[in-house]
Every structure is written in C-alpha cells, then in structure tokens.
Coordinates of N, CA, C and O in Angstrom, one line a residue:
H1335 N 37.0 0.6 31.4 CA 36.2 -0.6 31.2 C 34.7 -0.2 31.6 O 33.8 -0.6 30.9
E1336 N 34.5 0.4 32.7 CA 33.2 0.8 33.2 C 32.5 1.6 32.0 O 31.4 1.3 31.7
H1337 N 33.2 2.5 31.5 CA 32.6 3.4 30.4 C 32.2 2.5 29.2 O 31.1 2.7 28.7
H1338 N 33.0 1.6 28.8 CA 32.7 0.8 27.7 C 31.4 0.0 28.0 O 30.5 -0.1 27.2
H1339 N 31.3 -0.5 29.2 CA 30.1 -1.3 29.6 C 28.9 -0.5 29.5 O 27.8 -0.9 29.0
H1340 N 29.0 0.8 30.0 CA 27.8 1.7 29.9 C 27.4 1.9 28.5 O 26.2 1.8 28.2
D1341 N 28.3 2.1 27.6 CA 28.0 2.3 26.2 C 27.2 1.1 25.7 O 26.3 1.2 24.9
H1342 N 27.7 0.0 26.0 CA 27.1 -1.3 25.5 C 25.6 -1.3 25.9 O 24.7 -1.6 25.1
E1343 N 25.3 -1.0 27.2 CA 23.9 -0.9 27.6 C 23.1 0.0 26.8 O 22.0 -0.3 26.3
D1344 N 23.6 1.2 26.6 CA 22.9 2.2 25.8 C 22.7 1.6 24.4 O 21.6 1.8 23.8
G1345 N 23.7 1.0 23.9 CA 23.6 0.4 22.5 C 22.5 -0.6 22.4 O 21.7 -0.5 21.4
E1346 N 22.3 -1.4 23.4 CA 21.3 -2.4 23.4 C 19.9 -1.7 23.4 O 19.0 -2.0 22.6
E1347 N 19.7 -0.7 24.2 CA 18.4 0.0 24.3 C 18.2 0.6 22.9 O 17.1 0.5 22.4
C1348 N 19.2 1.3 22.4 CA 19.0 2.0 21.1 C 18.6 1.0 20.0 O 17.7 1.2 19.3
C1349 N 19.3 -0.2 20.1 CA 19.0 -1.2 19.0 C 17.6 -1.6 19.1 O 16.9 -1.8 18.1
C1350 N 17.2 -1.9 20.4 CA 15.8 -2.3 20.5 C 14.8 -1.3 20.0 O 13.9 -1.6 19.3
G1351 N 15.0 -0.1 20.4 CA 14.1 1.0 20.0 C 14.1 1.1 18.5 O 13.1 1.3 17.9
H1352 N 15.3 1.0 17.9 CA 15.4 1.2 16.5 C 14.6 0.0 15.8 O 13.9 0.3 14.8
H1353 N 14.7 -1.1 16.3 CA 14.0 -2.3 15.7 C 12.5 -2.0 15.7 O 11.9 -2.2 14.8
H1354 N 12.1 -1.5 16.9 CA 10.6 -1.2 17.0 C 10.2 -0.2 15.9 O 9.2 -0.4 15.2
D1355 N 11.0 0.9 15.8 CA 10.7 1.9 14.8 C 10.6 1.3 13.4 O 9.8 1.6 12.6
H1356 N 11.6 0.5 13.2 CA 11.7 -0.1 11.8 C 10.5 -0.9 11.5 O 9.9 -0.8 10.5
E1357 N 10.0 -1.7 12.5 CA 8.8 -2.5 12.3 C 7.7 -1.6 12.0 O 6.9 -1.8 11.0
H1358 N 7.5 -0.6 12.7 CA 6.4 0.3 12.6 C 6.4 1.0 11.2 O 5.4 1.0 10.5
H1359 N 7.6 1.5 10.8 CA 7.7 2.1 9.5 C 7.4 1.1 8.4 O 6.8 1.4 7.4
H1360 N 7.9 -0.1 8.6 CA 7.7 -1.1 7.6 C 6.2 -1.3 7.3 O 5.7 -1.4 6.2
H1361 N 5.4 -1.3 8.4 CA 4.0 -1.5 8.4 C 3.4 -0.3 7.6 O 2.6 -0.6 6.7
D1362 N 3.8 0.9 7.9 CA 3.2 2.0 7.2 C 3.5 1.9 5.7 O 2.7 2.1 4.9
H1363 N 4.7 1.5 5.4 CA 5.2 1.4 4.0 C 4.3 0.4 3.3 O 3.9 0.7 2.2
E1364 N 4.1 -0.8 3.9 CA 3.3 -1.8 3.3 C 1.9 -1.3 3.0 O 1.3 -1.4 2.0
C1365 N 1.3 -0.7 4.0 CA -0.1 -0.2 3.9 C -0.3 0.7 2.8 O -1.3 0.6 2.1
S1366 N 0.7 1.6 2.6 CA 0.5 2.6 1.5 C 1.2 2.1 0.2 O 1.3 2.9 -0.7
C1367 N 1.6 0.9 0.2 CA 2.2 0.4 -1.1 C 3.4 1.3 -1.6 O 3.4 1.5 -2.8
G1368 N 4.2 1.7 -0.7 CA 5.3 2.5 -1.2 C 5.0 4.0 -1.5 O 5.9 4.7 -1.9
C1369 N 3.8 4.4 -1.4 CA 3.5 5.8 -1.6 C 3.6 6.6 -0.4 O 3.3 7.8 -0.3
H1370 N 4.0 5.9 0.7 CA 4.0 6.6 2.0 C 4.9 7.9 2.0 O 4.5 8.9 2.5
G1371 N 6.1 7.8 1.4 CA 7.0 8.9 1.3 C 6.3 10.1 0.7 O 6.4 11.2 1.2
H1372 N 5.6 9.8 -0.4 CA 5.0 10.9 -1.2 C 3.9 11.5 -0.3 O 3.7 12.7 -0.2
H1373 N 3.1 10.6 0.3 CA 1.9 11.1 1.1 C 2.4 11.9 2.3 O 1.8 12.9 2.6
H1374 N 3.5 11.5 2.9 CA 4.0 12.2 4.1 C 4.5 13.6 3.7 O 4.4 14.5 4.5
H1375 N 5.0 13.7 2.5 CA 5.5 15.0 2.0 C 4.4 16.0 1.9 O 4.7 17.2 2.2
D1376 N 3.2 15.6 1.5 CA 2.1 16.6 1.4 C 1.5 16.8 2.7 O 1.6 16.0 3.7
A1377 N 0.7 17.9 2.8 CA -0.1 18.2 4.0 C -1.1 17.1 4.2 O -1.8 16.7 3.3
D1378 N -1.1 16.5 5.4 CA -2.0 15.4 5.7 C -3.5 15.7 5.5 O -4.2 14.9 5.1
E1379 N -3.9 17.0 5.7 CA -5.3 17.3 5.5 C -5.7 17.3 4.1 O -6.9 17.3 3.7
V1380 N -4.8 17.4 3.2 CA -5.1 17.5 1.8 C -5.2 16.1 1.1 O -6.2 15.8 0.5
F1381 N -4.2 15.2 1.4 CA -4.2 13.9 0.8 C -4.5 12.8 1.8 O -4.0 12.9 3.0
A1382 N -5.2 11.8 1.4 CA -5.4 10.7 2.3 C -5.0 9.5 1.5 O -5.0 9.4 0.3
S1383 N -4.6 8.4 2.2 CA -4.3 7.2 1.5 C -5.1 6.0 2.2 O -5.4 6.0 3.4
Y1384 N -5.5 5.1 1.3 CA -6.3 4.0 1.8 C -5.7 2.7 1.1 O -5.5 2.7 -0.1
G1385 N -5.4 1.7 1.9 CA -4.9 0.4 1.4 C -5.6 -0.7 2.0 O -6.1 -0.7 3.1
E1386 N -5.7 -1.8 1.3 CA -6.4 -3.0 1.7 C -5.8 -4.2 1.0 O -5.3 -4.1 -0.1
E1387 N -5.9 -5.3 1.7 CA -5.5 -6.6 1.1 C -6.7 -7.3 0.6 O -7.8 -7.1 1.2
T1388 N -6.6 -8.1 -0.5 CA -7.7 -8.8 -1.0 C -7.3 -10.2 -1.5 O -6.3 -10.3 -2.2
P1389 N -8.0 -11.2 -1.1 CA -7.7 -12.6 -1.5 C -8.5 -12.9 -2.8 O -8.3 -14.0 -3.4
L1390 N -9.3 -11.9 -3.3 CA -10.1 -12.2 -4.4 C -9.3 -12.2 -5.8 O -8.3 -11.7 -5.9
S1391 N -10.0 -12.9 -6.7 CA -9.4 -12.9 -8.1 C -10.2 -12.0 -9.0 O -11.4 -11.7 -8.8
Y1392 N -9.5 -11.4 -9.9 CA -10.1 -10.4 -10.8 C -9.8 -10.7 -12.3 O -8.7 -11.2 -12.6
T1393 N -10.8 -10.5 -13.1 CA -10.5 -10.6 -14.6 C -10.0 -9.2 -15.0 O -10.1 -8.2 -14.3
R1394 N -9.4 -9.2 -16.2 CA -8.8 -7.9 -16.7 C -10.0 -6.9 -16.8 O -9.8 -5.7 -16.6
A1395 N -11.1 -7.4 -17.3 CA -12.3 -6.6 -17.5 C -12.8 -6.0 -16.2 O -13.1 -4.8 -16.1
E1396 N -12.8 -6.8 -15.1 CA -13.2 -6.3 -13.8 C -12.2 -5.2 -13.3 O -12.7 -4.2 -12.8
L1397 N -11.0 -5.4 -13.5 CA -10.0 -4.5 -13.1 C -10.1 -3.2 -13.9 O -10.0 -2.1 -13.3
T1398 N -10.4 -3.3 -15.2 CA -10.6 -2.1 -16.0 C -11.8 -1.3 -15.5 O -11.7 -0.1 -15.4
N1399 N -12.8 -2.0 -15.2 CA -14.0 -1.4 -14.7 C -13.7 -0.6 -13.4 O -14.2 0.5 -13.2
I1400 N -13.0 -1.3 -12.5 CA -12.7 -0.6 -11.2 C -11.9 0.7 -11.4 O -12.2 1.7 -10.9
L1401 N -10.8 0.5 -12.3 CA -10.0 1.7 -12.5 C -10.7 2.8 -13.2 O -10.5 4.0 -13.0
S1402 N -11.6 2.4 -14.1 CA -12.4 3.4 -14.8 C -13.4 4.1 -13.9 O -13.8 5.3 -14.2
A1403 N -13.8 3.5 -12.8 CA -14.8 4.0 -11.9 C -14.1 5.0 -10.9 O -14.8 5.6 -10.1
L1404 N -12.8 5.0 -10.8 CA -12.1 5.9 -9.8 C -12.5 7.3 -10.2 O -12.4 7.8 -11.3
K1405 N -12.8 8.1 -9.2 CA -13.3 9.5 -9.4 C -12.1 10.4 -9.5 O -10.9 10.1 -9.4
E1406 N -12.4 11.7 -9.9 CA -11.4 12.7 -10.1 C -10.6 13.0 -8.9 O -9.4 13.5 -9.1
N1407 N -11.1 12.7 -7.7 CA -10.3 13.0 -6.5 C -9.2 12.0 -6.2 O -8.4 12.2 -5.3
I1408 N -9.1 11.0 -7.1 CA -8.1 10.0 -6.9 C -6.9 10.4 -7.7 O -6.9 10.5 -8.9
L1409 N -5.8 10.6 -7.0 CA -4.5 11.0 -7.7 C -3.7 9.8 -8.1 O -3.1 9.8 -9.2
R1410 N -3.7 8.8 -7.3 CA -2.8 7.7 -7.5 C -3.4 6.4 -6.9 O -3.9 6.4 -5.9
S1411 N -3.2 5.3 -7.7 CA -3.6 4.0 -7.1 C -2.7 3.0 -7.7 O -2.3 3.1 -8.9
K1412 N -2.4 2.0 -6.9 CA -1.5 0.9 -7.5 C -1.8 -0.3 -6.7 O -2.3 -0.3 -5.5
G1413 N -1.5 -1.5 -7.2 CA -1.6 -2.7 -6.5 C -1.4 -3.9 -7.4 O -1.0 -3.8 -8.5
V1414 N -1.6 -5.1 -6.7 CA -1.4 -6.4 -7.4 C -2.5 -7.3 -6.9 O -2.8 -7.3 -5.7
V1415 N -3.2 -7.9 -7.9 CA -4.3 -8.8 -7.5 C -4.2 -10.1 -8.3 O -3.7 -10.1 -9.4
K1416 N -4.8 -11.1 -7.8 CA -4.8 -12.5 -8.5 C -5.7 -12.4 -9.7 O -6.8 -11.8 -9.7
G1417 N -5.2 -12.9 -10.8 CA -6.0 -12.9 -12.1 C -6.9 -14.0 -12.1 O -6.6 -15.2 -11.8
A1418 N -8.2 -13.8 -12.5 CA -9.2 -14.8 -12.5 C -9.2 -15.5 -13.9 O -9.7 -16.6 -14.1
D1419 N -8.7 -14.8 -14.9 CA -8.7 -15.3 -16.3 C -7.3 -15.6 -16.8 O -7.1 -15.6 -18.0
T1420 N -6.4 -15.7 -15.9 CA -5.0 -16.0 -16.2 C -4.3 -16.6 -15.1 O -4.8 -16.5 -13.9
N1421 N -3.2 -17.3 -15.3 CA -2.4 -17.9 -14.2 C -1.5 -16.9 -13.5 O -1.0 -17.1 -12.5
N1422 N -1.4 -15.8 -14.2 CA -0.5 -14.7 -13.7 C -1.4 -13.8 -12.7 O -2.6 -14.0 -12.6
W1423 N -0.7 -12.8 -12.2 CA -1.4 -11.8 -11.4 C -1.4 -10.5 -12.1 O -0.5 -10.3 -13.0
Y1424 N -2.3 -9.6 -11.8 CA -2.4 -8.3 -12.5 C -1.8 -7.3 -11.6 O -2.1 -7.2 -10.4
Y1425 N -0.9 -6.5 -12.2 CA -0.3 -5.4 -11.5 C -0.9 -4.2 -12.1 O -0.8 -4.1 -13.4
F1426 N -1.4 -3.3 -11.3 CA -2.0 -2.1 -12.0 C -1.4 -0.8 -11.4 O -0.9 -0.8 -10.2
D1427 N -1.5 0.2 -12.2 CA -0.9 1.5 -11.8 C -1.9 2.6 -12.3 O -2.2 2.6 -13.5
F1428 N -2.3 3.5 -11.5 CA -3.3 4.5 -11.9 C -2.7 5.8 -11.5 O -2.4 6.0 -10.3
V1429 N -2.6 6.8 -12.4 CA -2.1 8.1 -12.1 C -2.9 9.1 -12.8 O -3.0 9.2 -14.0
A1430 N -3.6 9.9 -12.0 CA -4.4 11.1 -12.5 C -5.2 10.7 -13.8 O -5.1 11.4 -14.8
G1431 N -6.0 9.7 -13.7 CA -6.9 9.4 -14.8 C -6.4 8.3 -15.8 O -7.2 7.7 -16.5
D1432 N -5.1 8.2 -15.8 CA -4.5 7.2 -16.8 C -4.1 5.9 -16.0 O -3.6 6.1 -14.9
Y1433 N -4.4 4.8 -16.6 CA -4.0 3.6 -15.8 C -3.4 2.5 -16.8 O -3.5 2.6 -18.0
E1434 N -2.6 1.7 -16.2 CA -1.9 0.6 -16.9 C -2.1 -0.7 -16.2 O -2.0 -0.7 -14.9
I1435 N -2.4 -1.8 -16.9 CA -2.6 -3.1 -16.2 C -1.6 -4.0 -16.9 O -1.6 -4.1 -18.2
R1436 N -0.8 -4.7 -16.2 CA 0.1 -5.7 -16.8 C 0.1 -7.0 -16.0 O -0.2 -6.9 -14.8
E1437 N 0.4 -8.0 -16.6 CA 0.5 -9.3 -15.9 C 1.9 -9.5 -15.3 O 2.9 -9.1 -15.9
G1438 N 2.0 -10.2 -14.2 CA 3.2 -10.4 -13.6 C 3.3 -11.6 -12.7 O 2.3 -12.4 -12.7
E1439 N 4.4 -11.8 -12.0 CA 4.6 -13.0 -11.2 C 3.6 -13.0 -10.0 O 3.1 -12.0 -9.5
P1440 N 3.2 -14.2 -9.6 CA 2.2 -14.3 -8.5 C 2.8 -13.7 -7.2 O 4.0 -13.7 -7.0
D1441 N 2.0 -13.1 -6.4 CA 2.4 -12.5 -5.1 C 1.8 -13.3 -4.0 O 1.0 -14.3 -4.2
V1442 N 2.0 -13.0 -2.7 CA 1.5 -13.7 -1.6 C 0.0 -13.4 -1.4 O -0.8 -14.3 -1.3
I1443 N -0.4 -12.2 -1.4 CA -1.8 -11.8 -1.3 C -2.0 -10.5 -2.1 O -1.1 -9.7 -2.3
G1444 N -3.2 -10.4 -2.7 CA -3.5 -9.2 -3.5 C -3.6 -8.0 -2.5 O -4.0 -8.1 -1.4
K1445 N -3.1 -6.8 -3.0 CA -3.3 -5.6 -2.2 C -3.4 -4.4 -3.2 O -2.9 -4.5 -4.3
F1446 N -4.0 -3.4 -2.7 CA -4.1 -2.2 -3.5 C -4.0 -1.0 -2.6 O -4.2 -1.1 -1.3
C1447 N -3.7 0.2 -3.1 CA -3.5 1.4 -2.4 C -4.1 2.5 -3.2 O -4.0 2.5 -4.4
V1448 N -4.8 3.4 -2.6 CA -5.4 4.6 -3.3 C -5.0 5.8 -2.5 O -5.0 5.9 -1.3
I1449 N -4.6 6.9 -3.3 CA -4.2 8.2 -2.7 C -5.1 9.2 -3.4 O -5.1 9.2 -4.6
G1450 N -5.7 10.1 -2.6 CA -6.5 11.2 -3.2 C -6.9 12.1 -2.1 O -6.5 12.1 -1.0
T1451 N -7.9 13.0 -2.5 CA -8.5 13.9 -1.5 C -9.9 13.5 -1.2 O -10.6 13.0 -2.1
D1452 N -10.3 13.7 0.0 CA -11.7 13.3 0.5 C -12.1 11.9 0.0 O -13.1 11.7 -0.7
L1453 N -11.2 10.9 0.4 CA -11.5 9.6 0.0 C -12.8 9.0 0.7 O -12.9 9.2 1.9
N1454 N -13.6 8.4 -0.1 CA -14.7 7.7 0.5 C -14.3 6.2 0.7 O -14.4 5.4 -0.3
K1455 N -13.7 5.9 1.8 CA -13.1 4.6 2.0 C -14.0 3.4 1.8 O -13.7 2.4 1.3
Q1456 N -15.3 3.6 2.3 CA -16.2 2.6 2.2 C -16.6 2.3 0.7 O -16.7 1.2 0.3
E1457 N -16.7 3.4 0.0 CA -17.0 3.3 -1.5 C -15.9 2.6 -2.2 O -16.1 1.7 -3.0
L1458 N -14.6 2.9 -1.8 CA -13.5 2.3 -2.5 C -13.4 0.8 -2.1 O -13.1 0.0 -3.0
K1459 N -13.7 0.6 -0.9 CA -13.6 -0.8 -0.4 C -14.6 -1.7 -1.2 O -14.3 -2.8 -1.7
N1460 N -15.8 -1.2 -1.3 CA -16.9 -1.9 -2.1 C -16.5 -2.0 -3.5 O -16.7 -3.1 -4.1
L1461 N -15.9 -1.0 -4.1 CA -15.4 -1.0 -5.5 C -14.4 -2.1 -5.7 O -14.5 -3.0 -6.6
F1462 N -13.3 -2.0 -4.9 CA -12.2 -2.9 -5.1 C -12.5 -4.4 -4.6 O -12.0 -5.3 -5.2
L1463 N -13.3 -4.5 -3.6 CA -13.6 -5.8 -3.1 C -14.9 -6.4 -3.7 O -15.4 -7.4 -3.2
K1464 N -15.4 -5.7 -4.7 CA -16.5 -6.2 -5.5 C -17.7 -6.5 -4.7 O -18.5 -7.5 -4.9
K1465 N -18.0 -5.6 -3.7 CA -19.2 -5.8 -2.9 C -20.3 -4.8 -3.4 O -21.0 -4.2 -2.6
V1466 N -20.3 -4.6 -4.7 CA -21.3 -3.6 -5.2 C -22.5 -4.3 -5.7 O -22.4 -5.4 -6.3

C-alpha cells in the first residue's frame, strides 16, 4: 500500500509538470502558426520565425500587396485576417514566392506567421500591420 501511495504522488507531480509543458508547447505552436515543427527541425541560426496577431481588416488587394512585397529571404508565410471587402476572412499561404489567398470562415482574431532568413521583424510588422 505504501508503494502505491508513493507512485500516486509521483504521478501527480508528473501530471502537473506535463500540463505546464503542454501549455508552453501550445503557445509556441500558436505563435508560429503550426510551422514550429518545421522551424525546429532546421538550425536555429539559419531560419527565424515571426508571428503576430492583428485585429485589422484587409481587402484582397491589400493582402496581395503585402504578399507581393515579401522579400526573397521569406520562405514561408501563412495566416488568417479579417476581410475588409467581404464578410468572410482571408486565409493566405505563401511558399517561396508563390502565394494563395482564399476566403474562409471567420476566426477569433487575425494572425500571421513568417519564416525566413535574416527577418527584419520591424519591417514585417509595418508591412502586415499597415503602418507604412
């Protein structure tokens, strides 16, 4: 009986620790919009990822301009933003120079993620958050 009780204590600690880890991982995952696994796989000094939430609305033209303005060092970008010219939201996907924009179900808040080399985060922030 003593032994069983001891296991139970350990189990509780483990469970608590696991819960904490899970929370942390979940945050990482959100921040990188699901690209975290890929980013982690590569050497950290080569690739950087940047993610941000945005409450702003975007027209398809604005989104097209943003994606067109992404530089060669951007490997991947994806996100979802509120549409300014539609009741839907825009989901976009950018891979190595090619991008796709499609309309989809409303989300809670707009967010985007960018992965590339030597990211200028301030520049990206200004670009995506329309502070140019």
